[in-house]
Amino acid sequence: MKQFIRHILLFVVLGLIVGELIARVFVLNSEVPQREIDDFGIQRYKPLQNGDYKGRTHSWTINKLGWPGELPNSYDNLITVIGDSFIENFMNPSECHQSSYLKELNKEYNYIEAARSGVSLIEAMEITKQFDSLNPKLHLIYINDSDLEESIVQLARHNDITQLDLDKNSIVYGKMKSPGSKKILYNWKFIYYLYRRFPVSFNTNEISPEEKIDVNSKSIYFRKLLNFIKDNYEINDKIFVFRPDTNPETIELTRNMGFEVVDLKVESDKSWSFEYDHHWTCYGHREAAKQVNTVIAERK
Amino acid sequence: MLFNSLEFVIFLPLVFFLYWFITNRHLKLQNLLIVLASYTFYGWWDWRFLSLILFSTVIDFTIGNLLRTESKDVVRKIYLWISIVVNLGFLGFFKYYNFFIESFQDAFTFIGKPIEINSLNIILPVGISFYTFQTLSYTIDVYKRKLEPTKDIIAFSAFVSFFPQLVAGPIERATNLLPQFYSPRKFDYENAVNGMRQILWGLFKKIVIADNCAKYANIIFNNSDDYSGSTLLMGALFFTFQIYGDFSGYSDIAIGTSRLFGFNLMQNFAFPYFSRDMAEFWRRWHISLSTWFRDYLYIPLGGSRGGTKMKVRNTFIIFIVSGFWHGANWTFIIWGFLNALYFLPLLLLKRNRVNTDIVAEGRLFPNIKEIFQMAVTFLLAVLAWIFFRANSMDQAFQYIGDIFSLELFSIPEVFSLEVFLLVLLFTIIEWFGRTKQFAIENLDKLNKYLRWSFYMGLIILMFVFTGEEQEFIYFQF
């Protein structure tokens, strides 16, 4: 038995070393930028980082403002593009970002992106405030139902997401989720690879709190959220860009409450998403940008 | 809990430690640990269905003991039938209820008298087909007085729920596995090392071969209308290696894990794609199920003892039931029927036991005749797998029709050189290991450094060429 245990331990140690080498040489994981919480309570990335995406297919950059992507040459005639992981878009090279496609389609404007995975609608609204000094012409906020849901404490409390407490009518800022463990995990590439490749799951078969709330109740909460936004933010310079997977009732509700919306539609048989990832491919981003640009052009 | 999950990586060493270091002095305690570990393993997926396993365990344990004391044949037969009806009743309800309802509706619609019966939203409990057959083997063997019924409920519970093979086999016979729970276990270094090797090889088959092939098989089968004959053939080949890598990989991990705990399970796959005829293929593919059907269905039906009519009838019954066992879909039934058609000429011409040895045994390479035989058998299996993989009968017939077109000779639109090379490497390793229980068994003759480099090489391949994670195919059966 002793010999067996000794050999197993040796095997595990060798496996970990070989695995770490493989993970680093072949970039089995995307490198993950480090985050911090700024003075306004918003989680953003530490400025001026860069790294490689999985398989070293392309690299990503965090600009000096702490958001992924490159900054425009000028802040004149500025449009901001705000959203979650879809806009953060680490899975595509920089030329496939919304700002690149929008610039390509309409050179009159300059575009700046501010995105991070997990951004809720209310956090996106808070982010828009940070660009006030640059006097942007327009804010494009890319969302779907879940971004509205995640904004509301009463639907489900997420400590790491900035949310609105409808009972207190106040914003609860998200906290960093296990920053120490994450730092270790992201730097120990092989373990991070295993964690991603073989996610731990336990099916309790219990209904999640979100599922317990019926659709009608949700729309009441959504209405309250949108009313809060109307009361506390300037909405005339904002367009909500709804992703194609959004419930049409949510879009209709938002539109009826006086918000300008873009209802993105997949118009051909070709999918906008990766095969094993719901995020958009370059093709999906280009198609989305075309539809958004039409609205920008009409607005002018 | 999946074998290729992080939970299992934590679960296995924990159970191993408790088994050999904490409970090792008491056999009952060791068996109890196996039961608890097995219920945790199963409950991780859905704890509600543990009640089915518990119920089957109690019923068969009780019936086994009633059979011990009962001498009247009629009463004994009634006990046996209670066990069969209860076990197959669960299986029938969870797996086949909706199929029968829909088939009845289709049949009545066909004769112009449509009927309306509501189907149910039933979740199929993982592994129900496997553990049902395993417990049935116990009751039948006790009834036939081939096995002494156990009085040890813990040992029996461990036999029914033994976690390495609970959800996807091998389907163990009570005569082989149950007695292993009675005797004290002694840690055997060689057996444990071979167990680890078998687990490694099983993981390689699943993660590198099956999951990579699955990616392309899914693309082609899910869009089969859009592709040329050559691409469709490629899709069928990808699926052929996917299902072998997936299922035999699971069996390897199950058998390897059992070895770590001092148990020996039966071999479930014996390099079936190197078979020279379909009879040999069926002696080498899913051996635990084939032999189960042989012993508990084919032989009781009369086997090959009767005349030609009986042989034909029994062959069709066993293959069609085997197809139906895989799933409640006509595609599986036709898959079984097709295999019966392949097998029948060999049986009637008494050529079904011609190739009972290992192909090219003692030689490095097969001769021309063997290559031809293996190629034909392999292509017949590929053709049958199309029915197994297709979503419907229409798709299967369309798929085969489209393969046999002029476009069969065009360049495939979907192909992966990377996956082709991986499958080639895998086939070469399997070929050189075909005389063993699994391809990389007993590598001790190799130099230690070479052997460890080989292990690390497999690990490197697993991480570099890892496919998108797919659930084990046989979990759905």
mmCIF file with all atom_site columns, N, CA and C in Angstrom, chain B residues 60-121:
data_model
loop_
_atom_site.group_PDB
_atom_site.id
_atom_site.type_symbol
_atom_site.label_atom_id
_atom_site.label_alt_id
_atom_site.label_comp_id
_atom_site.label_asym_id
_atom_site.label_entity_id
_atom_site.label_seq_id
_atom_site.pdbx_PDB_ins_code
_atom_site.Cartn_x
_atom_site.Cartn_y
_atom_site.Cartn_z
_atom_site.occupancy
_atom_site.B_iso_or_equiv
_atom_site.pdbx_formal_charge
_atom_site.auth_seq_id
_atom_site.auth_comp_id
_atom_site.auth_asym_id
_atom_site.auth_atom_id
_atom_site.pdbx_PDB_model_num
ATOM 1   N N  . ASP B 1 60  ? -35.835 -7.552  -3.789  1.00 0.00 ? 60  ASP B N  1
ATOM 2   C CA . ASP B 1 60  ? -35.071 -8.722  -4.242  1.00 0.00 ? 60  ASP B CA 1
ATOM 3   C C  . ASP B 1 60  ? -34.387 -9.457  -3.090  1.00 0.00 ? 60  ASP B C  1
ATOM 4   N N  . PHE B 1 61  ? -33.990 -8.706  -2.071  1.00 0.00 ? 61  PHE B N  1
ATOM 5   C CA . PHE B 1 61  ? -33.405 -9.345  -0.899  1.00 0.00 ? 61  PHE B CA 1
ATOM 6   C C  . PHE B 1 61  ? -34.460 -10.235 -0.214  1.00 0.00 ? 61  PHE B C  1
ATOM 7   N N  . THR B 1 62  ? -35.662 -9.670  -0.083  1.00 0.00 ? 62  THR B N  1
ATOM 8   C CA . THR B 1 62  ? -36.742 -10.415 0.574   1.00 0.00 ? 62  THR B CA 1
ATOM 9   C C  . THR B 1 62  ? -37.120 -11.643 -0.247  1.00 0.00 ? 62  THR B C  1
ATOM 10  N N  . ILE B 1 63  ? -37.276 -11.431 -1.549  1.00 0.00 ? 63  ILE B N  1
ATOM 11  C CA . ILE B 1 63  ? -37.679 -12.557 -2.406  1.00 0.00 ? 63  ILE B CA 1
ATOM 12  C C  . ILE B 1 63  ? -36.591 -13.641 -2.417  1.00 0.00 ? 63  ILE B C  1
ATOM 13  N N  . GLY B 1 64  ? -35.335 -13.214 -2.428  1.00 0.00 ? 64  GLY B N  1
ATOM 14  C CA . GLY B 1 64  ? -34.232 -14.181 -2.363  1.00 0.00 ? 64  GLY B CA 1
ATOM 15  C C  . GLY B 1 64  ? -34.361 -15.061 -1.144  1.00 0.00 ? 64  GLY B C  1
ATOM 16  N N  . ASN B 1 65  ? -34.671 -14.456 0.008   1.00 0.00 ? 65  ASN B N  1
ATOM 17  C CA . ASN B 1 65  ? -34.783 -15.228 1.246   1.00 0.00 ? 65  ASN B CA 1
ATOM 18  C C  . ASN B 1 65  ? -36.048 -16.073 1.301   1.00 0.00 ? 65  ASN B C  1
ATOM 19  N N  . LEU B 1 66  ? -37.124 -15.596 0.668   1.00 0.00 ? 66  LEU B N  1
ATOM 20  C CA . LEU B 1 66  ? -38.348 -16.413 0.595   1.00 0.00 ? 66  LEU B CA 1
ATOM 21  C C  . LEU B 1 66  ? -38.092 -17.647 -0.279  1.00 0.00 ? 66  LEU B C  1
ATOM 22  N N  . LEU B 1 67  ? -37.302 -17.437 -1.336  1.00 0.00 ? 67  LEU B N  1
ATOM 23  C CA . LEU B 1 67  ? -36.989 -18.562 -2.232  1.00 0.00 ? 67  LEU B CA 1
ATOM 24  C C  . LEU B 1 67  ? -36.148 -19.614 -1.509  1.00 0.00 ? 67  LEU B C  1
ATOM 25  N N  . ARG B 1 68  ? -35.368 -19.181 -0.551  1.00 0.00 ? 68  ARG B N  1
ATOM 26  C CA . ARG B 1 68  ? -34.511 -20.118 0.204   1.00 0.00 ? 68  ARG B CA 1
ATOM 27  C C  . ARG B 1 68  ? -35.375 -21.141 0.969   1.00 0.00 ? 68  ARG B C  1
ATOM 28  N N  . THR B 1 69  ? -36.427 -20.615 1.596   1.00 0.00 ? 69  THR B N  1
ATOM 29  C CA . THR B 1 69  ? -37.216 -21.479 2.478   1.00 0.00 ? 69  THR B CA 1
ATOM 30  C C  . THR B 1 69  ? -38.345 -22.198 1.747   1.00 0.00 ? 69  THR B C  1
ATOM 31  N N  . GLU B 1 70  ? -38.702 -21.705 0.578   1.00 0.00 ? 70  GLU B N  1
ATOM 32  C CA . GLU B 1 70  ? -39.853 -22.264 -0.130  1.00 0.00 ? 70  GLU B CA 1
ATOM 33  C C  . GLU B 1 70  ? -39.437 -23.450 -1.015  1.00 0.00 ? 70  GLU B C  1
ATOM 34  N N  . SER B 1 71  ? -40.188 -24.532 -0.911  1.00 0.00 ? 71  SER B N  1
ATOM 35  C CA . SER B 1 71  ? -39.824 -25.700 -1.731  1.00 0.00 ? 71  SER B CA 1
ATOM 36  C C  . SER B 1 71  ? -40.831 -25.949 -2.853  1.00 0.00 ? 71  SER B C  1
ATOM 37  N N  . LYS B 1 72  ? -42.045 -25.402 -2.697  1.00 0.00 ? 72  LYS B N  1
ATOM 38  C CA . LYS B 1 72  ? -43.056 -25.645 -3.737  1.00 0.00 ? 72  LYS B CA 1
ATOM 39  C C  . LYS B 1 72  ? -42.726 -24.839 -4.989  1.00 0.00 ? 72  LYS B C  1
ATOM 40  N N  . ASP B 1 73  ? -42.678 -25.522 -6.123  1.00 0.00 ? 73  ASP B N  1
ATOM 41  C CA . ASP B 1 73  ? -42.286 -24.880 -7.383  1.00 0.00 ? 73  ASP B CA 1
ATOM 42  C C  . ASP B 1 73  ? -43.216 -23.740 -7.785  1.00 0.00 ? 73  ASP B C  1
ATOM 43  N N  . VAL B 1 74  ? -44.535 -23.988 -7.556  1.00 0.00 ? 74  VAL B N  1
ATOM 44  C CA . VAL B 1 74  ? -45.513 -22.956 -7.969  1.00 0.00 ? 74  VAL B CA 1
ATOM 45  C C  . VAL B 1 74  ? -45.280 -21.666 -7.191  1.00 0.00 ? 74  VAL B C  1
ATOM 46  N N  . VAL B 1 75  ? -45.094 -21.808 -5.893  1.00 0.00 ? 75  VAL B N  1
ATOM 47  C CA . VAL B 1 75  ? -44.890 -20.615 -5.054  1.00 0.00 ? 75  VAL B CA 1
ATOM 48  C C  . VAL B 1 75  ? -43.565 -19.948 -5.409  1.00 0.00 ? 75  VAL B C  1
ATOM 49  N N  . ARG B 1 76  ? -42.558 -20.769 -5.625  1.00 0.00 ? 76  ARG B N  1
ATOM 50  C CA . ARG B 1 76  ? -41.240 -20.210 -6.014  1.00 0.00 ? 76  ARG B CA 1
ATOM 51  C C  . ARG B 1 76  ? -41.369 -19.393 -7.300  1.00 0.00 ? 76  ARG B C  1
ATOM 52  N N  . LYS B 1 77  ? -42.141 -19.944 -8.240  1.00 0.00 ? 77  LYS B N  1
ATOM 53  C CA . LYS B 1 77  ? -42.327 -19.251 -9.511  1.00 0.00 ? 77  LYS B CA 1
ATOM 54  C C  . LYS B 1 77  ? -43.049 -17.924 -9.293  1.00 0.00 ? 77  LYS B C  1
ATOM 55  N N  . ILE B 1 78  ? -44.039 -17.944 -8.371  1.00 0.00 ? 78  ILE B N  1
ATOM 56  C CA . ILE B 1 78  ? -44.768 -16.688 -8.089  1.00 0.00 ? 78  ILE B CA 1
ATOM 57  C C  . ILE B 1 78  ? -43.793 -15.636 -7.537  1.00 0.00 ? 78  ILE B C  1
ATOM 58  N N  . TYR B 1 79  ? -42.925 -16.058 -6.610  1.00 0.00 ? 79  TYR B N  1
ATOM 59  C CA . TYR B 1 79  ? -41.938 -15.123 -6.056  1.00 0.00 ? 79  TYR B CA 1
ATOM 60  C C  . TYR B 1 79  ? -41.056 -14.549 -7.165  1.00 0.00 ? 79  TYR B C  1
ATOM 61  N N  . LEU B 1 80  ? -40.614 -15.430 -8.042  1.00 0.00 ? 80  LEU B N  1
ATOM 62  C CA . LEU B 1 80  ? -39.748 -14.976 -9.141  1.00 0.00 ? 80  LEU B CA 1
ATOM 63  C C  . LEU B 1 80  ? -40.477 -13.927 -9.982  1.00 0.00 ? 80  LEU B C  1
ATOM 64  N N  . TRP B 1 81  ? -41.725 -14.221 -10.288 1.00 0.00 ? 81  TRP B N  1
ATOM 65  C CA . TRP B 1 81  ? -42.477 -13.297 -11.135 1.00 0.00 ? 81  TRP B CA 1
ATOM 66  C C  . TRP B 1 81  ? -42.760 -11.967 -10.452 1.00 0.00 ? 81  TRP B C  1
ATOM 67  N N  . ILE B 1 82  ? -42.905 -12.005 -9.132  1.00 0.00 ? 82  ILE B N  1
ATOM 68  C CA . ILE B 1 82  ? -43.081 -10.723 -8.407  1.00 0.00 ? 82  ILE B CA 1
ATOM 69  C C  . ILE B 1 82  ? -41.841 -9.855  -8.630  1.00 0.00 ? 82  ILE B C  1
ATOM 70  N N  . SER B 1 83  ? -40.676 -10.473 -8.484  1.00 0.00 ? 83  SER B N  1
ATOM 71  C CA . SER B 1 83  ? -39.423 -9.724  -8.681  1.00 0.00 ? 83  SER B CA 1
ATOM 72  C C  . SER B 1 83  ? -39.327 -9.192  -10.110 1.00 0.00 ? 83  SER B C  1
ATOM 73  N N  . ILE B 1 84  ? -39.643 -10.058 -11.076 1.00 0.00 ? 84  ILE B N  1
ATOM 74  C CA . ILE B 1 84  ? -39.545 -9.647  -12.490 1.00 0.00 ? 84  ILE B CA 1
ATOM 75  C C  . ILE B 1 84  ? -40.513 -8.505  -12.778 1.00 0.00 ? 84  ILE B C  1
ATOM 76  N N  . VAL B 1 85  ? -41.755 -8.667  -12.295 1.00 0.00 ? 85  VAL B N  1
ATOM 77  C CA . VAL B 1 85  ? -42.783 -7.650  -12.589 1.00 0.00 ? 85  VAL B CA 1
ATOM 78  C C  . VAL B 1 85  ? -42.423 -6.308  -11.927 1.00 0.00 ? 85  VAL B C  1
ATOM 79  N N  . VAL B 1 86  ? -41.971 -6.372  -10.668 1.00 0.00 ? 86  VAL B N  1
ATOM 80  C CA . VAL B 1 86  ? -41.626 -5.113  -9.976  1.00 0.00 ? 86  VAL B CA 1
ATOM 81  C C  . VAL B 1 86  ? -40.465 -4.420  -10.679 1.00 0.00 ? 86  VAL B C  1
ATOM 82  N N  . ASN B 1 87  ? -39.402 -5.176  -10.938 1.00 0.00 ? 87  ASN B N  1
ATOM 83  C CA . ASN B 1 87  ? -38.209 -4.561  -11.542 1.00 0.00 ? 87  ASN B CA 1
ATOM 84  C C  . ASN B 1 87  ? -38.481 -4.072  -12.957 1.00 0.00 ? 87  ASN B C  1
ATOM 85  N N  . LEU B 1 88  ? -39.067 -4.950  -13.767 1.00 0.00 ? 88  LEU B N  1
ATOM 86  C CA . LEU B 1 88  ? -39.352 -4.534  -15.142 1.00 0.00 ? 88  LEU B CA 1
ATOM 87  C C  . LEU B 1 88  ? -40.477 -3.499  -15.178 1.00 0.00 ? 88  LEU B C  1
ATOM 88  N N  . GLY B 1 89  ? -41.334 -3.523  -14.138 1.00 0.00 ? 89  GLY B N  1
ATOM 89  C CA . GLY B 1 89  ? -42.406 -2.521  -14.055 1.00 0.00 ? 89  GLY B CA 1
ATOM 90  C C  . GLY B 1 89  ? -41.830 -1.122  -13.916 1.00 0.00 ? 89  GLY B C  1
ATOM 91  N N  . PHE B 1 90  ? -40.869 -0.973  -13.017 1.00 0.00 ? 90  PHE B N  1
ATOM 92  C CA . PHE B 1 90  ? -40.207 0.335   -12.870 1.00 0.00 ? 90  PHE B CA 1
ATOM 93  C C  . PHE B 1 90  ? -39.563 0.749   -14.188 1.00 0.00 ? 90  PHE B C  1
ATOM 94  N N  . LEU B 1 91  ? -38.814 -0.207  -14.741 1.00 0.00 ? 91  LEU B N  1
ATOM 95  C CA . LEU B 1 91  ? -38.097 0.086   -15.988 1.00 0.00 ? 91  LEU B CA 1
ATOM 96  C C  . LEU B 1 91  ? -39.087 0.477   -17.082 1.00 0.00 ? 91  LEU B C  1
ATOM 97  N N  . GLY B 1 92  ? -40.146 -0.317  -17.175 1.00 0.00 ? 92  GLY B N  1
ATOM 98  C CA . GLY B 1 92  ? -41.148 -0.077  -18.221 1.00 0.00 ? 92  GLY B CA 1
ATOM 99  C C  . GLY B 1 92  ? -41.810 1.278   -18.056 1.00 0.00 ? 92  GLY B C  1
ATOM 100 N N  . PHE B 1 93  ? -42.134 1.611   -16.801 1.00 0.00 ? 93  PHE B N  1
ATOM 101 C CA . PHE B 1 93  ? -42.813 2.886   -16.576 1.00 0.00 ? 93  PHE B CA 1
ATOM 102 C C  . PHE B 1 93  ? -41.898 4.063   -16.916 1.00 0.00 ? 93  PHE B C  1
ATOM 103 N N  . PHE B 1 94  ? -40.720 4.062   -16.348 1.00 0.00 ? 94  PHE B N  1
ATOM 104 C CA . PHE B 1 94  ? -39.846 5.221   -16.528 1.00 0.00 ? 94  PHE B CA 1
ATOM 105 C C  . PHE B 1 94  ? -39.279 5.320   -17.945 1.00 0.00 ? 94  PHE B C  1
ATOM 106 N N  . LYS B 1 95  ? -39.053 4.186   -18.558 1.00 0.00 ? 95  LYS B N  1
ATOM 107 C CA . LYS B 1 95  ? -38.349 4.234   -19.835 1.00 0.00 ? 95  LYS B CA 1
ATOM 108 C C  . LYS B 1 95  ? -39.272 4.102   -21.045 1.00 0.00 ? 95  LYS B C  1
ATOM 109 N N  . TYR B 1 96  ? -40.338 3.312   -20.896 1.00 0.00 ? 96  TYR B N  1
ATOM 110 C CA . TYR B 1 96  ? -41.096 2.950   -22.098 1.00 0.00 ? 96  TYR B CA 1
ATOM 111 C C  . TYR B 1 96  ? -42.544 3.438   -22.116 1.00 0.00 ? 96  TYR B C  1
ATOM 112 N N  . TYR B 1 97  ? -43.020 4.036   -21.013 1.00 0.00 ? 97  TYR B N  1
ATOM 113 C CA . TYR B 1 97  ? -44.430 4.411   -20.949 1.00 0.00 ? 97  TYR B CA 1
ATOM 114 C C  . TYR B 1 97  ? -44.817 5.311   -22.130 1.00 0.00 ? 97  TYR B C  1
ATOM 115 N N  . ASN B 1 98  ? -44.079 6.399   -22.287 1.00 0.00 ? 98  ASN B N  1
ATOM 116 C CA . ASN B 1 98  ? -44.434 7.358   -23.338 1.00 0.00 ? 98  ASN B CA 1
ATOM 117 C C  . ASN B 1 98  ? -44.299 6.744   -24.730 1.00 0.00 ? 98  ASN B C  1
ATOM 118 N N  . PHE B 1 99  ? -43.300 5.867   -24.885 1.00 0.00 ? 99  PHE B N  1
ATOM 119 C CA . PHE B 1 99  ? -43.095 5.227   -26.190 1.00 0.00 ? 99  PHE B CA 1
ATOM 120 C C  . PHE B 1 99  ? -44.322 4.398   -26.566 1.00 0.00 ? 99  PHE B C  1
ATOM 121 N N  . PHE B 1 100 ? -44.826 3.617   -25.608 1.00 0.00 ? 100 PHE B N  1
ATOM 122 C CA . PHE B 1 100 ? -45.987 2.777   -25.900 1.00 0.00 ? 100 PHE B CA 1
ATOM 123 C C  . PHE B 1 100 ? -47.222 3.633   -26.161 1.00 0.00 ? 100 PHE B C  1
ATOM 124 N N  . ILE B 1 101 ? -47.389 4.674   -25.371 1.00 0.00 ? 101 ILE B N  1
ATOM 125 C CA . ILE B 1 101 ? -48.545 5.558   -25.563 1.00 0.00 ? 101 ILE B CA 1
ATOM 126 C C  . ILE B 1 101 ? -48.509 6.145   -26.977 1.00 0.00 ? 101 ILE B C  1
ATOM 127 N N  . GLU B 1 102 ? -47.335 6.674   -27.348 1.00 0.00 ? 102 GLU B N  1
ATOM 128 C CA . GLU B 1 102 ? -47.224 7.302   -28.674 1.00 0.00 ? 102 GLU B CA 1
ATOM 129 C C  . GLU B 1 102 ? -47.396 6.268   -29.787 1.00 0.00 ? 102 GLU B C  1
ATOM 130 N N  . SER B 1 103 ? -46.841 5.065   -29.576 1.00 0.00 ? 103 SER B N  1
ATOM 131 C CA . SER B 1 103 ? -46.967 4.033   -30.609 1.00 0.00 ? 103 SER B CA 1
ATOM 132 C C  . SER B 1 103 ? -48.422 3.600   -30.774 1.00 0.00 ? 103 SER B C  1
ATOM 133 N N  . PHE B 1 104 ? -49.149 3.479   -29.638 1.00 0.00 ? 104 PHE B N  1
ATOM 134 C CA . PHE B 1 104 ? -50.585 3.149   -29.715 1.00 0.00 ? 104 PHE B CA 1
ATOM 135 C C  . PHE B 1 104 ? -51.338 4.227   -30.481 1.00 0.00 ? 104 PHE B C  1
ATOM 136 N N  . GLN B 1 105 ? -51.029 5.469   -30.142 1.00 0.00 ? 105 GLN B N  1
ATOM 137 C CA . GLN B 1 105 ? -51.719 6.579   -30.807 1.00 0.00 ? 105 GLN B CA 1
ATOM 138 C C  . GLN B 1 105 ? -51.458 6.538   -32.314 1.00 0.00 ? 105 GLN B C  1
ATOM 139 N N  . ASP B 1 106 ? -50.180 6.305   -32.665 1.00 0.00 ? 106 ASP B N  1
ATOM 140 C CA . ASP B 1 106 ? -49.828 6.248   -34.101 1.00 0.00 ? 106 ASP B CA 1
ATOM 141 C C  . ASP B 1 106 ? -50.565 5.104   -34.779 1.00 0.00 ? 106 ASP B C  1
ATOM 142 N N  . ALA B 1 107 ? -50.615 3.941   -34.079 1.00 0.00 ? 107 ALA B N  1
ATOM 143 C CA . ALA B 1 107 ? -51.259 2.761   -34.678 1.00 0.00 ? 107 ALA B CA 1
ATOM 144 C C  . ALA B 1 107 ? -52.746 3.022   -34.905 1.00 0.00 ? 107 ALA B C  1
ATOM 145 N N  . PHE B 1 108 ? -53.410 3.615   -33.908 1.00 0.00 ? 108 PHE B N  1
ATOM 146 C CA . PHE B 1 108 ? -54.845 3.885   -34.062 1.00 0.00 ? 108 PHE B CA 1
ATOM 147 C C  . PHE B 1 108 ? -55.100 4.961   -35.115 1.00 0.00 ? 108 PHE B C  1
ATOM 148 N N  . THR B 1 109 ? -54.222 5.929   -35.184 1.00 0.00 ? 109 THR B N  1
ATOM 149 C CA . THR B 1 109 ? -54.348 6.966   -36.221 1.00 0.00 ? 109 THR B CA 1
ATOM 150 C C  . THR B 1 109 ? -54.207 6.322   -37.588 1.00 0.00 ? 109 THR B C  1
ATOM 151 N N  . PHE B 1 110 ? -53.286 5.377   -37.705 1.00 0.00 ? 110 PHE B N  1
ATOM 152 C CA . PHE B 1 110 ? -53.012 4.696   -38.982 1.00 0.00 ? 110 PHE B CA 1
ATOM 153 C C  . PHE B 1 110 ? -54.251 3.943   -39.480 1.00 0.00 ? 110 PHE B C  1
ATOM 154 N N  . ILE B 1 111 ? -55.003 3.350   -38.530 1.00 0.00 ? 111 ILE B N  1
ATOM 155 C CA . ILE B 1 111 ? -56.203 2.605   -38.969 1.00 0.00 ? 111 ILE B CA 1
ATOM 156 C C  . ILE B 1 111 ? -57.444 3.506   -39.011 1.00 0.00 ? 111 ILE B C  1
ATOM 157 N N  . GLY B 1 112 ? -57.224 4.798   -38.877 1.00 0.00 ? 112 GLY B N  1
ATOM 158 C CA . GLY B 1 112 ? -58.311 5.760   -39.034 1.00 0.00 ? 112 GLY B CA 1
ATOM 159 C C  . GLY B 1 112 ? -59.149 5.984   -37.795 1.00 0.00 ? 112 GLY B C  1
ATOM 160 N N  . LYS B 1 113 ? -58.675 5.527   -36.637 1.00 0.00 ? 113 LYS B N  1
ATOM 161 C CA . LYS B 1 113 ? -59.433 5.764   -35.397 1.00 0.00 ? 113 LYS B CA 1
ATOM 162 C C  . LYS B 1 113 ? -58.518 6.404   -34.360 1.00 0.00 ? 113 LYS B C  1
ATOM 163 N N  . PRO B 1 114 ? -58.198 7.667   -34.547 1.00 0.00 ? 114 PRO B N  1
ATOM 164 C CA . PRO B 1 114 ? -57.256 8.309   -33.623 1.00 0.00 ? 114 PRO B CA 1
ATOM 165 C C  . PRO B 1 114 ? -57.759 8.320   -32.184 1.00 0.00 ? 114 PRO B C  1
ATOM 166 N N  . ILE B 1 115 ? -56.864 8.079   -31.259 1.00 0.00 ? 115 ILE B N  1
ATOM 167 C CA . ILE B 1 115 ? -57.233 8.137   -29.828 1.00 0.00 ? 115 ILE B CA 1
ATOM 168 C C  . ILE B 1 115 ? -56.339 9.153   -29.128 1.00 0.00 ? 115 ILE B C  1
ATOM 169 N N  . GLU B 1 116 ? -56.824 9.642   -28.012 1.00 0.00 ? 116 GLU B N  1
ATOM 170 C CA . GLU B 1 116 ? -56.079 10.665  -27.266 1.00 0.00 ? 116 GLU B CA 1
ATOM 171 C C  . GLU B 1 116 ? -55.706 10.129  -25.886 1.00 0.00 ? 116 GLU B C  1
ATOM 172 N N  . ILE B 1 117 ? -54.427 9.845   -25.676 1.00 0.00 ? 117 ILE B N  1
ATOM 173 C CA . ILE B 1 117 ? -53.974 9.450   -24.323 1.00 0.00 ? 117 ILE B CA 1
ATOM 174 C C  . ILE B 1 117 ? -52.821 10.394  -23.978 1.00 0.00 ? 117 ILE B C  1
ATOM 175 N N  . ASN B 1 118 ? -52.886 10.945  -22.788 1.00 0.00 ? 118 ASN B N  1
ATOM 176 C CA . ASN B 1 118 ? -51.839 11.899  -22.412 1.00 0.00 ? 118 ASN B CA 1
ATOM 177 C C  . ASN B 1 118 ? -50.528 11.179  -22.099 1.00 0.00 ? 118 ASN B C  1
ATOM 178 N N  . SER B 1 119 ? -49.449 11.710  -22.645 1.00 0.00 ? 119 SER B N  1
ATOM 179 C CA . SER B 1 119 ? -48.139 11.178  -22.260 1.00 0.00 ? 119 SER B CA 1
ATOM 180 C C  . SER B 1 119 ? -47.712 11.902  -20.977 1.00 0.00 ? 119 SER B C  1
ATOM 181 N N  . LEU B 1 120 ? -46.720 11.348  -20.279 1.00 0.00 ? 120 LEU B N  1
ATOM 182 C CA . LEU B 1 120 ? -46.291 11.921  -18.997 1.00 0.00 ? 120 LEU B CA 1
ATOM 183 C C  . LEU B 1 120 ? -44.906 12.531  -19.128 1.00 0.00 ? 120 LEU B C  1
ATOM 184 N N  . ASN B 1 121 ? -44.681 13.537  -18.312 1.00 0.00 ? 121 ASN B N  1
ATOM 185 C CA . ASN B 1 121 ? -43.358 14.158  -18.303 1.00 0.00 ? 121 ASN B CA 1
ATOM 186 C C  . ASN B 1 121 ? -42.480 13.383  -17.307 1.00 0.00 ? 121 ASN B C  1
#
